[in-house]
Coordinates of C-alpha atoms and ligand atoms in Angstrom, one line a residue:
Chain A
M1 CA 9.3 -25.6 8.3
G2 CA 8.8 -23.4 11.3
M3 CA 7.8 -19.8 11.1
T4 CA 9.2 -16.6 12.7
Q5 CA 6.8 -14.5 14.8
A6 CA 6.4 -12.1 11.9
E7 CA 5.6 -15.0 9.5
R8 CA 3.0 -16.4 12.0
I9 CA 1.3 -13.0 12.3
L10 CA 1.1 -12.6 8.5
A11 CA 0.1 -16.2 7.9
R12 CA -2.8 -15.8 10.3
A13 CA -3.8 -12.4 8.8
T14 CA -3.8 -13.9 5.3
G15 CA -5.7 -17.1 6.3
N16 CA -2.8 -19.2 5.0
E17 CA -1.3 -22.2 6.7
S18 CA 2.1 -20.6 6.3
V19 CA 3.9 -17.8 4.6
V20 CA 7.6 -17.3 4.0
A21 CA 9.9 -14.3 4.0
G22 CA 10.1 -12.6 0.7
E23 CA 6.5 -13.5 -0.3
F24 CA 4.0 -10.9 -1.1
I25 CA 0.6 -11.3 0.5
V26 CA -2.7 -9.6 1.0
A27 CA -3.7 -9.5 4.6
D28 CA -6.7 -8.6 6.7
I29 CA -6.1 -5.7 9.1
D30 CA -7.0 -6.3 12.7
L31 CA -6.7 -2.7 13.8
A32 CA -6.1 0.7 12.1
L33 CA -4.7 3.7 14.0
L34 CA -4.9 7.3 13.0
H35 CA -3.7 10.3 14.8
D36 CA -4.4 14.0 14.4
I37 CA -1.6 14.8 12.0
F38 CA -3.1 12.6 9.2
A39 CA -6.6 11.6 10.3
A40 CA -8.6 14.5 8.8
Q41 CA -6.7 14.2 5.4
V42 CA -7.3 10.4 5.3
F43 CA -11.0 10.7 6.2
D44 CA -11.5 13.4 3.6
T45 CA -9.8 11.3 0.9
L46 CA -11.8 8.3 1.9
A47 CA -15.0 10.2 1.3
D48 CA -13.5 11.7 -1.9
V49 CA -12.8 8.3 -3.5
G50 CA -16.4 7.3 -2.7
F51 CA -16.5 5.5 0.6
D52 CA -19.0 6.6 3.3
D53 CA -17.9 4.0 5.8
V54 CA -14.7 2.5 7.3
F55 CA -14.3 -1.3 7.0
D56 CA -15.0 -1.7 10.7
P57 CA -15.6 1.2 13.1
E58 CA -14.8 -1.1 16.0
R59 CA -11.3 -1.8 14.6
T60 CA -10.5 1.8 13.9
V61 CA -8.9 3.9 16.6
V62 CA -8.4 7.6 16.4
V63 CA -6.2 9.6 18.8
I64 CA -5.7 13.4 19.1
D65 CA -2.3 13.5 20.6
H66 CA 0.3 15.4 18.5
L67 CA -1.1 18.9 18.7
V68 CA -2.6 19.0 22.2
P69 CA -3.9 21.3 23.6
A70 CA -4.3 22.8 20.1
P71 CA -1.4 25.3 19.7
S72 CA -3.1 27.2 16.9
A73 CA -6.5 28.0 15.4
E74 CA -5.5 25.7 12.4
A75 CA -4.8 22.8 14.7
A76 CA -8.1 23.3 16.5
A77 CA -9.9 23.3 13.2
I78 CA -8.3 20.1 12.2
H79 CA -9.3 18.6 15.5
Q80 CA -12.8 19.7 14.9
R81 CA -12.9 18.1 11.5
I82 CA -11.6 14.8 13.0
R83 CA -14.4 14.9 15.7
D84 CA -17.0 15.3 12.9
H85 CA -15.6 12.4 10.9
V86 CA -15.4 10.2 14.0
T87 CA -19.0 10.8 14.8
R88 CA -20.2 10.4 11.2
L89 CA -18.3 7.1 10.9
G90 CA -19.4 5.7 14.2
I91 CA -15.9 5.2 15.6
E92 CA -16.1 4.7 19.3
A93 CA -12.5 4.2 20.1
F94 CA -11.7 7.9 19.9
Y95 CA -9.3 9.4 22.4
D96 CA -9.6 13.2 22.4
S97 CA -7.0 15.8 23.3
G98 CA -5.4 15.2 26.7
T99 CA -6.0 11.5 27.0
G100 CA -2.5 10.6 26.0
I101 CA -0.2 9.4 23.2
C102 CA -1.5 6.9 20.8
H103 CA 1.2 4.3 21.3
Q104 CA 0.6 4.5 25.1
L105 CA -3.2 4.4 24.9
L106 CA -3.7 1.5 22.6
P107 CA -1.8 -1.0 24.8
E108 CA -3.2 0.7 28.0
H109 CA -6.8 0.3 26.9
G110 CA -6.5 -3.3 25.7
H111 CA -6.7 -2.6 22.0
I112 CA -3.6 -4.6 21.2
R113 CA -3.8 -8.4 21.0
P114 CA -0.8 -10.7 20.6
G115 CA -0.5 -12.1 17.0
S116 CA -2.7 -9.3 15.5
L117 CA -1.8 -7.1 12.6
V118 CA -2.0 -3.4 13.3
V119 CA -1.3 -0.5 10.9
G120 CA -1.0 3.1 11.8
T121 CA -0.2 6.4 10.1
D122 CA 2.8 6.7 12.3
S123 CA 6.2 5.1 12.1
H124 CA 6.3 4.1 15.8
T125 CA 3.4 1.8 15.3
T126 CA 6.1 -0.9 15.8
T127 CA 5.5 -0.3 19.6
Y128 CA 2.8 -2.9 19.7
G129 CA 5.4 -5.6 19.0
A130 CA 6.0 -5.4 22.8
L131 CA 2.7 -7.3 23.2
G132 CA 3.5 -9.7 20.4
A133 CA 1.5 -7.9 17.7
G134 CA 2.7 -7.0 14.3
G135 CA 2.4 -3.2 14.3
T136 CA 3.8 -1.1 11.4
G137 CA 3.6 2.3 9.9
I138 CA 2.0 3.1 6.5
G139 CA 1.4 6.1 4.3
T140 CA -1.8 8.0 4.0
S141 CA -2.9 6.5 0.6
D142 CA -2.4 3.0 2.0
M143 CA -4.4 4.0 5.1
V144 CA -7.3 5.2 2.9
Y145 CA -7.2 1.8 1.2
A146 CA -7.0 -0.1 4.5
L147 CA -9.9 1.8 5.9
A148 CA -12.0 1.2 2.8
T149 CA -11.3 -2.5 2.4
G150 CA -9.9 -3.8 5.7
R151 CA -7.0 -5.3 3.7
L152 CA -3.6 -4.3 2.6
W153 CA -0.7 -5.9 0.7
F154 CA 2.5 -6.8 2.5
R155 CA 5.9 -8.3 1.8
V156 CA 6.7 -10.9 4.4
P157 CA 9.8 -9.6 6.1
E158 CA 13.0 -11.6 6.9
T159 CA 13.7 -11.6 10.6
I160 CA 16.8 -10.7 12.5
R161 CA 16.7 -12.3 16.0
F162 CA 18.5 -10.8 19.0
E163 CA 19.2 -13.4 21.7
L164 CA 19.7 -11.3 24.8
T165 CA 21.3 -12.8 27.8
G166 CA 22.7 -11.7 31.2
S167 CA 21.3 -9.1 33.6
L168 CA 21.4 -5.3 33.3
Q169 CA 23.3 -3.5 35.9
P170 CA 21.4 -1.2 38.3
T171 CA 20.7 2.2 36.6
V172 CA 21.1 0.6 33.1
T173 CA 17.7 0.2 31.3
W174 CA 16.2 -1.2 28.2
K175 CA 16.4 2.3 26.7
D176 CA 20.2 1.9 26.9
V177 CA 19.9 -1.6 25.3
I178 CA 18.0 -0.4 22.2
L179 CA 20.3 2.7 21.9
Y180 CA 23.2 0.3 22.0
L181 CA 21.7 -2.0 19.3
A182 CA 21.0 1.0 17.1
G183 CA 24.6 2.2 17.5
R184 CA 26.2 -1.2 17.0
F185 CA 24.1 -2.3 14.0
G186 CA 23.1 1.0 12.4
A187 CA 19.9 2.9 11.4
D188 CA 19.2 0.7 8.4
A189 CA 20.2 -2.7 9.8
A190 CA 16.7 -3.9 9.8
Q191 CA 15.4 -2.2 6.6
Y192 CA 12.2 -4.0 5.5
K193 CA 12.9 -6.7 8.1
A194 CA 11.4 -7.8 11.4
M195 CA 13.4 -7.7 14.6
E196 CA 12.7 -10.4 17.2
F197 CA 13.9 -9.8 20.8
G198 CA 14.3 -13.0 22.7
G199 CA 16.6 -14.8 25.1
E200 CA 16.3 -15.0 28.9
A201 CA 17.0 -11.2 29.4
A202 CA 14.1 -10.3 27.1
S203 CA 11.8 -12.8 28.7
R204 CA 12.5 -11.1 32.1
A205 CA 11.9 -7.5 30.7
D206 CA 8.8 -5.8 32.1
M207 CA 6.1 -4.5 29.7
S208 CA 7.2 -0.9 30.0
S209 CA 10.7 -1.9 28.9
R210 CA 9.4 -4.0 26.0
L211 CA 7.3 -1.0 24.8
T212 CA 10.5 1.2 24.8
V213 CA 12.5 -1.3 22.7
A214 CA 9.7 -2.2 20.2
N215 CA 9.0 1.6 19.8
M216 CA 12.6 2.2 18.7
A217 CA 12.9 -0.8 16.5
V218 CA 11.8 1.5 13.7
E219 CA 14.9 3.6 14.3
M220 CA 16.8 0.6 12.8
G221 CA 14.5 0.5 9.9
A222 CA 12.3 -2.4 11.1
K223 CA 8.8 -3.2 9.9
F224 CA 8.1 -5.0 13.2
G225 CA 9.9 -5.1 16.5
L226 CA 8.6 -8.2 18.3
F227 CA 8.6 -9.8 21.7
A228 CA 6.9 -13.2 22.3
A229 CA 3.7 -12.9 24.3
D230 CA 4.2 -14.7 27.6
D231 CA 3.2 -14.5 31.3
I232 CA 4.2 -10.9 31.5
T233 CA 2.1 -10.1 28.5
N234 CA -0.8 -12.0 30.0
S235 CA -0.7 -10.1 33.3
Y236 CA -0.4 -6.8 31.5
L237 CA -3.4 -7.5 29.4
L238 CA -5.4 -8.6 32.4
D239 CA -4.6 -5.3 34.0
H240 CA -5.4 -3.3 30.9
G241 CA -8.6 -4.3 29.3
G242 CA -9.2 -7.5 31.4
I243 CA -8.7 -10.2 28.7
G244 CA -5.5 -12.3 29.1
C245 CA -3.7 -14.2 26.3
E246 CA -2.2 -17.4 25.4
P247 CA 1.6 -17.6 24.8
F248 CA 2.5 -16.6 21.2
G249 CA 5.9 -16.4 19.6
P250 CA 8.1 -17.8 16.9
H251 CA 8.3 -21.6 16.2
D252 CA 11.4 -23.2 17.7
D253 CA 12.6 -24.2 14.2
A254 CA 12.0 -20.8 12.6
V255 CA 14.4 -19.7 10.0
Y256 CA 16.2 -16.4 10.6
E257 CA 18.2 -14.2 8.4
T258 CA 20.7 -13.5 11.2
V259 CA 20.8 -14.3 14.9
H260 CA 22.8 -12.1 17.2
E261 CA 23.7 -13.3 20.7
I262 CA 24.4 -10.4 23.0
S263 CA 25.1 -10.3 26.7
L264 CA 23.7 -7.3 28.5
S265 CA 25.7 -7.7 31.7
D266 CA 28.4 -5.3 31.0
L267 CA 26.3 -2.7 29.3
E268 CA 26.8 0.9 30.5
P269 CA 24.3 3.8 30.2
Q270 CA 24.2 4.8 26.5
I271 CA 23.6 8.1 24.8
A272 CA 22.7 9.0 21.2
M273 CA 24.4 12.1 19.9
P274 CA 23.2 14.6 17.4
N275 CA 21.9 14.2 14.8
E276 CA 21.5 10.4 14.2
V277 CA 19.8 7.8 16.4
D278 CA 22.7 5.4 15.6
R279 CA 25.5 7.8 16.7
V280 CA 25.6 6.1 20.0
G281 CA 28.3 5.7 22.7
P282 CA 28.7 5.1 26.4
I283 CA 27.6 8.1 28.5
A284 CA 31.2 9.1 29.1
D285 CA 31.4 10.2 25.4
A286 CA 29.1 13.1 26.1
E287 CA 29.5 13.7 29.8
G288 CA 30.0 17.2 30.9
L289 CA 28.3 19.0 28.0
T290 CA 26.1 21.7 29.4
I291 CA 22.4 21.5 28.7
Q292 CA 19.5 24.0 28.7
Q293 CA 16.6 21.5 28.5
A294 CA 15.8 18.0 29.7
F295 CA 12.8 16.2 28.4
L296 CA 11.1 13.3 30.2
G297 CA 8.3 11.9 28.1
S298 CA 7.1 10.6 24.7
C299 CA 5.8 7.2 23.7
T300 CA 9.3 5.8 24.2
N301 CA 9.7 6.7 27.9
G302 CA 6.8 8.6 29.3
R303 CA 5.3 5.8 31.4
I304 CA 5.0 5.6 35.1
E305 CA 8.1 3.4 35.4
D306 CA 10.1 6.1 33.6
L307 CA 8.7 9.0 35.7
R308 CA 9.5 6.9 38.8
A309 CA 13.0 6.2 37.7
A310 CA 13.6 10.0 37.2
A311 CA 11.9 10.8 40.5
E312 CA 14.3 8.4 42.3
V313 CA 17.2 10.4 41.0
L314 CA 15.6 13.8 41.7
A315 CA 14.1 13.1 45.1
G316 CA 14.9 15.8 47.6
K317 CA 17.1 17.7 45.2
H318 CA 16.7 20.5 42.7
I319 CA 17.6 20.8 39.1
A320 CA 20.5 23.0 38.1
P321 CA 19.9 26.7 37.5
G322 CA 19.5 27.4 33.8
V323 CA 17.9 24.0 33.1
R324 CA 14.3 23.5 32.0
L325 CA 13.0 20.1 32.9
L326 CA 9.9 19.2 31.0
V327 CA 7.8 16.3 32.1
V328 CA 5.1 15.0 29.8
P329 CA 3.3 11.9 31.1
A330 CA 2.4 9.5 28.2
S331 CA -1.3 9.4 29.2
R332 CA -3.8 10.7 31.7
D333 CA -3.7 7.3 33.5
V334 CA 0.1 7.7 33.9
L335 CA -0.4 11.3 35.1
K336 CA -3.0 10.1 37.7
E337 CA -0.8 7.3 39.0
A338 CA 2.1 9.7 39.2
M339 CA -0.1 12.1 41.3
E340 CA -1.4 9.3 43.5
T341 CA 2.0 7.8 44.2
G342 CA 3.8 11.1 45.0
V343 CA 6.0 10.8 41.9
L344 CA 4.6 14.0 40.4
A345 CA 5.2 15.9 43.6
T346 CA 8.8 14.8 43.7
L347 CA 9.3 15.9 40.1
V348 CA 7.6 19.3 40.7
D349 CA 9.6 19.9 43.9
A350 CA 12.8 19.3 42.0
G351 CA 11.8 22.0 39.6
A352 CA 10.0 20.2 36.7
S353 CA 7.4 21.8 34.5
V354 CA 4.6 19.3 33.9
L355 CA 2.8 19.4 30.5
P356 CA -0.4 17.7 29.7
P357 CA -0.3 14.1 28.3
G358 CA 0.5 14.0 24.6
C359 CA 3.4 14.2 22.2
G360 CA 4.5 17.6 23.6
P361 CA 7.9 18.7 22.4
C362 CA 8.9 15.3 21.1
F363 CA 8.5 16.1 17.4
G364 CA 9.0 19.8 17.6
G365 CA 5.3 20.6 17.2
H366 CA 5.0 23.0 20.1
G367 CA 5.5 23.2 23.9
G368 CA 9.2 23.3 24.7
L369 CA 11.0 24.1 21.5
M370 CA 14.6 25.2 21.5
A371 CA 16.7 28.2 20.4
P372 CA 19.7 28.0 18.1
G373 CA 22.7 26.7 20.0
E374 CA 20.8 25.2 22.8
R375 CA 21.2 21.6 23.9
C376 CA 18.6 19.1 25.1
I377 CA 18.8 15.7 26.6
G378 CA 15.6 13.7 26.2
T379 CA 14.0 10.3 26.7
H380 CA 12.4 10.3 23.2
N381 CA 13.4 8.4 20.1
R382 CA 14.7 10.8 17.5
N383 CA 17.4 13.4 17.4
F384 CA 17.2 14.5 13.8
I385 CA 18.1 18.1 12.9
G386 CA 15.3 20.5 13.8
R387 CA 13.2 17.9 15.5
M388 CA 12.7 20.1 18.6
G389 CA 12.7 23.6 17.1
S390 CA 15.8 25.3 15.8
P391 CA 17.9 23.3 13.3
D392 CA 20.9 24.6 15.3
A393 CA 19.8 23.1 18.6
E394 CA 21.3 19.7 19.6
I395 CA 19.4 16.7 20.9
F396 CA 20.8 13.8 22.9
L397 CA 18.8 10.7 23.6
A398 CA 19.1 8.7 26.8
S399 CA 17.2 6.8 29.6
P400 CA 15.0 8.6 32.2
A401 CA 17.6 8.1 34.9
T402 CA 20.3 9.7 32.7
V403 CA 18.1 12.6 31.8
A404 CA 17.2 13.2 35.4
A405 CA 20.9 13.0 36.5
S406 CA 21.8 15.5 33.7
A407 CA 19.0 17.9 34.8
L408 CA 20.5 17.9 38.3
A409 CA 24.0 18.5 37.1
G410 CA 23.1 21.0 34.4
A411 CA 25.3 19.0 32.1
I412 CA 25.1 15.5 30.6
A413 CA 25.8 13.2 33.5
D414 CA 26.2 9.5 34.3
P415 CA 23.2 8.3 36.4
R416 CA 25.6 6.0 38.3
D417 CA 27.2 9.0 39.9
Q418 CA 24.0 10.2 41.6
G419 CA 24.3 7.7 44.5
V420 CA 21.0 6.1 43.4
K421 CA 20.9 2.4 43.2
H422 CA 24.6 2.4 42.9
A423 CA 25.9 -1.2 42.6
Chain B
M1 CA -5.8 -8.5 -16.8
P2 CA -3.5 -5.8 -15.7
E3 CA -0.7 -4.7 -18.1
T4 CA 2.4 -6.4 -16.8
L5 CA 5.1 -5.6 -19.4
V6 CA 7.4 -2.6 -19.1
Q7 CA 10.1 -1.8 -21.6
G8 CA 12.3 1.2 -21.8
R9 CA 15.7 2.9 -21.6
V10 CA 17.8 2.5 -18.5
W11 CA 18.9 5.2 -16.1
R12 CA 21.3 3.9 -13.6
F13 CA 21.7 5.0 -10.0
G14 CA 23.8 3.8 -7.0
N15 CA 23.0 2.7 -3.5
D16 CA 21.0 4.6 -0.8
I17 CA 19.2 7.0 -3.2
S18 CA 17.2 8.8 -0.5
T19 CA 13.8 10.5 -0.5
D20 CA 15.7 13.8 0.0
V21 CA 17.3 13.1 -3.4
L22 CA 14.0 12.0 -5.0
S23 CA 12.0 14.8 -3.4
P24 CA 14.3 17.6 -2.2
G25 CA 13.0 19.3 1.0
T26 CA 13.2 22.7 -0.6
Y27 CA 10.5 21.8 -3.1
A28 CA 8.5 19.5 -0.7
V29 CA 5.4 21.6 -0.8
A30 CA 5.8 23.0 -4.3
P31 CA 3.2 21.9 -6.9
L32 CA 4.0 18.6 -8.8
E33 CA 4.9 20.4 -12.0
I34 CA 7.7 22.3 -10.3
R35 CA 8.6 19.6 -7.8
K36 CA 9.2 16.9 -10.4
L37 CA 11.9 19.0 -12.2
H38 CA 14.2 18.5 -9.2
V39 CA 13.9 14.7 -8.9
L40 CA 17.4 13.2 -8.6
E41 CA 19.0 16.5 -9.6
S42 CA 21.7 16.2 -6.9
V43 CA 23.0 13.0 -8.4
N44 CA 22.1 13.5 -12.1
P45 CA 21.3 17.1 -13.1
V46 CA 19.9 16.2 -16.6
F47 CA 17.7 13.3 -15.5
A48 CA 14.5 15.2 -14.9
S49 CA 14.6 17.1 -18.2
E50 CA 15.8 14.2 -20.4
C51 CA 13.8 11.3 -18.9
Q52 CA 11.3 10.0 -21.5
P53 CA 8.0 8.4 -20.8
G54 CA 8.6 4.7 -20.4
D55 CA 12.2 5.0 -19.2
V56 CA 13.3 2.7 -16.4
I57 CA 15.4 3.3 -13.3
V58 CA 18.0 0.6 -12.3
G59 CA 19.0 1.2 -8.8
G60 CA 21.4 -0.2 -6.2
S61 CA 20.5 -1.2 -2.6
N62 CA 18.1 0.6 -0.2
F63 CA 16.6 2.7 -3.0
G64 CA 14.2 5.3 -1.6
C65 CA 15.5 5.3 2.0
G66 CA 14.6 8.1 4.3
S67 CA 11.3 9.6 5.1
S68 CA 7.8 8.5 4.3
R69 CA 7.0 11.3 1.8
E70 CA 4.8 10.1 -1.0
T71 CA 6.1 12.8 -3.2
A72 CA 9.3 10.7 -3.9
P73 CA 7.6 8.1 -6.1
E74 CA 5.1 10.7 -7.3
N75 CA 8.0 12.8 -8.8
L76 CA 9.5 9.8 -10.6
K77 CA 6.1 8.9 -12.1
A78 CA 5.5 12.5 -13.2
V79 CA 8.7 12.7 -15.3
G80 CA 7.7 9.5 -17.0
V81 CA 9.6 6.7 -15.2
A82 CA 7.7 3.5 -16.0
C83 CA 9.4 1.3 -13.4
V84 CA 12.1 1.2 -10.7
V85 CA 14.2 -2.0 -10.6
A86 CA 16.6 -2.1 -7.7
E87 CA 18.8 -4.4 -5.7
S88 CA 16.6 -3.6 -2.7
L89 CA 13.9 -1.0 -1.9
A90 CA 13.3 0.9 1.3
R91 CA 10.1 -0.3 2.9
I92 CA 8.0 2.9 3.0
F93 CA 9.2 3.9 -0.5
M94 CA 8.1 0.6 -1.9
R95 CA 4.7 0.9 -0.3
N96 CA 4.3 4.5 -1.4
A97 CA 5.4 3.7 -5.0
V98 CA 2.7 1.1 -5.4
A99 CA 0.2 3.4 -3.7
V100 CA 0.8 6.2 -6.3
G101 CA 1.0 3.7 -9.2
L102 CA 4.7 3.5 -9.9
P103 CA 5.8 -0.1 -10.6
V104 CA 8.8 -1.3 -8.5
L105 CA 10.6 -4.5 -8.6
V106 CA 13.5 -6.0 -6.5
C107 CA 16.0 -7.9 -8.6
E108 CA 19.3 -9.0 -7.0
G109 CA 22.4 -8.2 -9.0
V110 CA 20.5 -5.9 -11.4
H111 CA 22.7 -2.9 -10.8
D112 CA 25.8 -4.5 -12.2
V113 CA 24.4 -6.0 -15.3
F114 CA 22.9 -2.9 -16.9
E115 CA 24.6 0.1 -18.4
E116 CA 23.0 3.5 -18.8
G117 CA 21.0 3.8 -22.0
Q118 CA 20.6 0.0 -22.6
V119 CA 17.0 -1.3 -23.1
I120 CA 15.4 -3.2 -20.3
A121 CA 12.2 -5.2 -20.3
V122 CA 10.5 -6.0 -17.1
D123 CA 7.6 -8.5 -16.6
L124 CA 5.9 -7.5 -13.4
A125 CA 3.9 -10.7 -13.2
T126 CA 6.8 -13.2 -13.5
G127 CA 9.6 -11.0 -12.2
A128 CA 11.7 -11.6 -15.3
V129 CA 14.1 -8.8 -16.1
T130 CA 15.7 -8.8 -19.6
N131 CA 18.5 -6.8 -20.9
R132 CA 17.3 -6.3 -24.5
T133 CA 20.7 -5.0 -25.5
T134 CA 22.6 -8.1 -24.4
G135 CA 19.8 -10.5 -24.5
D136 CA 20.4 -11.8 -20.9
T137 CA 17.5 -12.4 -18.6
Y138 CA 17.5 -12.2 -14.8
Q139 CA 15.0 -13.3 -12.2
G140 CA 13.5 -10.7 -9.9
D141 CA 10.7 -10.9 -7.3
S142 CA 7.4 -11.0 -9.1
L143 CA 4.5 -8.7 -8.0
P144 CA 1.4 -10.3 -6.8
E145 CA -1.9 -9.8 -8.6
E146 CA -3.3 -7.4 -6.0
M147 CA -0.3 -5.1 -6.4
R148 CA -0.5 -5.3 -10.2
T149 CA -4.1 -4.3 -10.1
I150 CA -3.3 -1.3 -8.0
L151 CA -0.5 -0.3 -10.5
S152 CA -2.5 -0.7 -13.6
A153 CA -5.3 1.3 -12.1
G154 CA -2.8 4.1 -11.6
G155 CA -2.6 4.0 -7.8
I156 CA -4.4 2.7 -4.8
L157 CA -6.9 5.6 -4.6
E158 CA -7.9 5.0 -8.2
V159 CA -8.7 1.4 -7.3
L160 CA -11.0 2.6 -4.6
R161 CA -12.6 5.1 -6.8
T162 CA -13.4 2.4 -9.4
R163 CA -14.7 0.1 -6.7
A164 CA -16.9 2.7 -5.1
N165 CA -18.4 3.6 -8.5
G166 CA -18.6 0.0 -9.8
Ligands
SF4_1 S1 5.6 10.9 21.3 FE1 6.9 11.5 19.7 S2 7.5 9.6 18.6 FE2 5.7 9.2 19.9 S3 3.9 9.4 18.6 FE3 4.2 11.4 19.6 S4 5.6 12.6 18.2 FE4 5.7 10.4 17.6

């Protein structure tokens, strides 16, 4: 019997010929990711329970990305503790403050291999499914265990497959696709399950788009959000780390819990409305609502492709009075490319404030928080109450083009009305 | 061999019992002794005070949905819950429950075949769920050895502590 991509990943990690959905297994971890919100606590606990080492310093990655640059003395002290632990434990894959967001850096620096099993103390660890890897979020106690032993138990998930066909219209992006899926199927549609994104449309999607979709798979409850590794994956890996890959995906006769066939040809720009990621409709549902803030960034949509898409809308124009446009490149490499290609100048000329690479205002930590009654449209992945400051502020989620068009208009706007790439 | 049999009184809850219900945000950072008194209070105000050590929760689908807070299973364990048997469990809740040493088991159909106060017996190794009051037995998903070892040690950190000192 054939296996789904999730089953293949977990079979490999378990050393079994095959595993089936529903089975409990103990798997070897290929890579463990920690970021600055939990790393110090996890390393302290690890020492407390009696372990002086991590299972493999070369398969442990630590990123300081959430609180950068440190917004408080407490945050700075936590960062200091993390640096001490990292040195003590001999962890070389350490990305200090300002390098970028973990989910951007790990693919960008060649840490993610198709078919591998990656755990992180962050729910958006699903992002690595874009490269065909099984990435998933775990709690801090589980992470302590994973670091001590290199192993962790898992339940092999059932898989929901999305066969995506057709071609996206100009100005409609894969962010719109994943928002649409969340809206149509709901925030718990994939609870404890894997999602597989396949079909001709998925096989044409570039890596940046795949990262966006896999990133948000967790907003539907998914344990993994998987794309097959193919030629596009191979060239991305050759460009980032220099080691290509073989194709890797589900078996042709894999058994799925459900298969949804969806054509993307008629999809319109989508928007998620407060305060749920699955409260989604076509852009017309929110058009015209005034905004005070527009946010372009995060591990969902802070890549060069996203900045470029926004710059195309904003080129030669200026954002509306009363709007703050925050741009947070997902990594230093993204920032550099945006500088070298003129994208950054276009954004700044249009009135953007550029913040250093990191999580920025995405989770409401610091840098661009909102007052009661304010409204923000952002490219990130969550619009829960209080996620960006005041619990009485509203957050809408959309694509970079939609966010840019809204910043220009001073109100939520349809990117198709900006005369850019209009079909 | 880890202890695999659990037997106790049933407390019954419905679908989508969230981590907000299991660990209300207001008491999120309160000490465990205070925090545990509010577990499930929004759906059953007497549960926390009347739950006896060894009692078992029978839940509906998506039990433990919501955030990744480890305090949710911690609270249940602290008031004496010996096991959660549910139609389905939210992913992170299940992981965290095992991590803090609270046995959990998925058993399809379990919600409708128990009434509050009946006596339930759960065999974590085989997945057998028995209604001691009616005598009927149902088949749930068994827990693998590795998970049972974590549970009988009292949580994943205790396993490590023992290993480090052994
Ligand atoms: S950018 Fe936002 S979603 Fe991504 S890791 Fe940072 S806080 Fe989390």
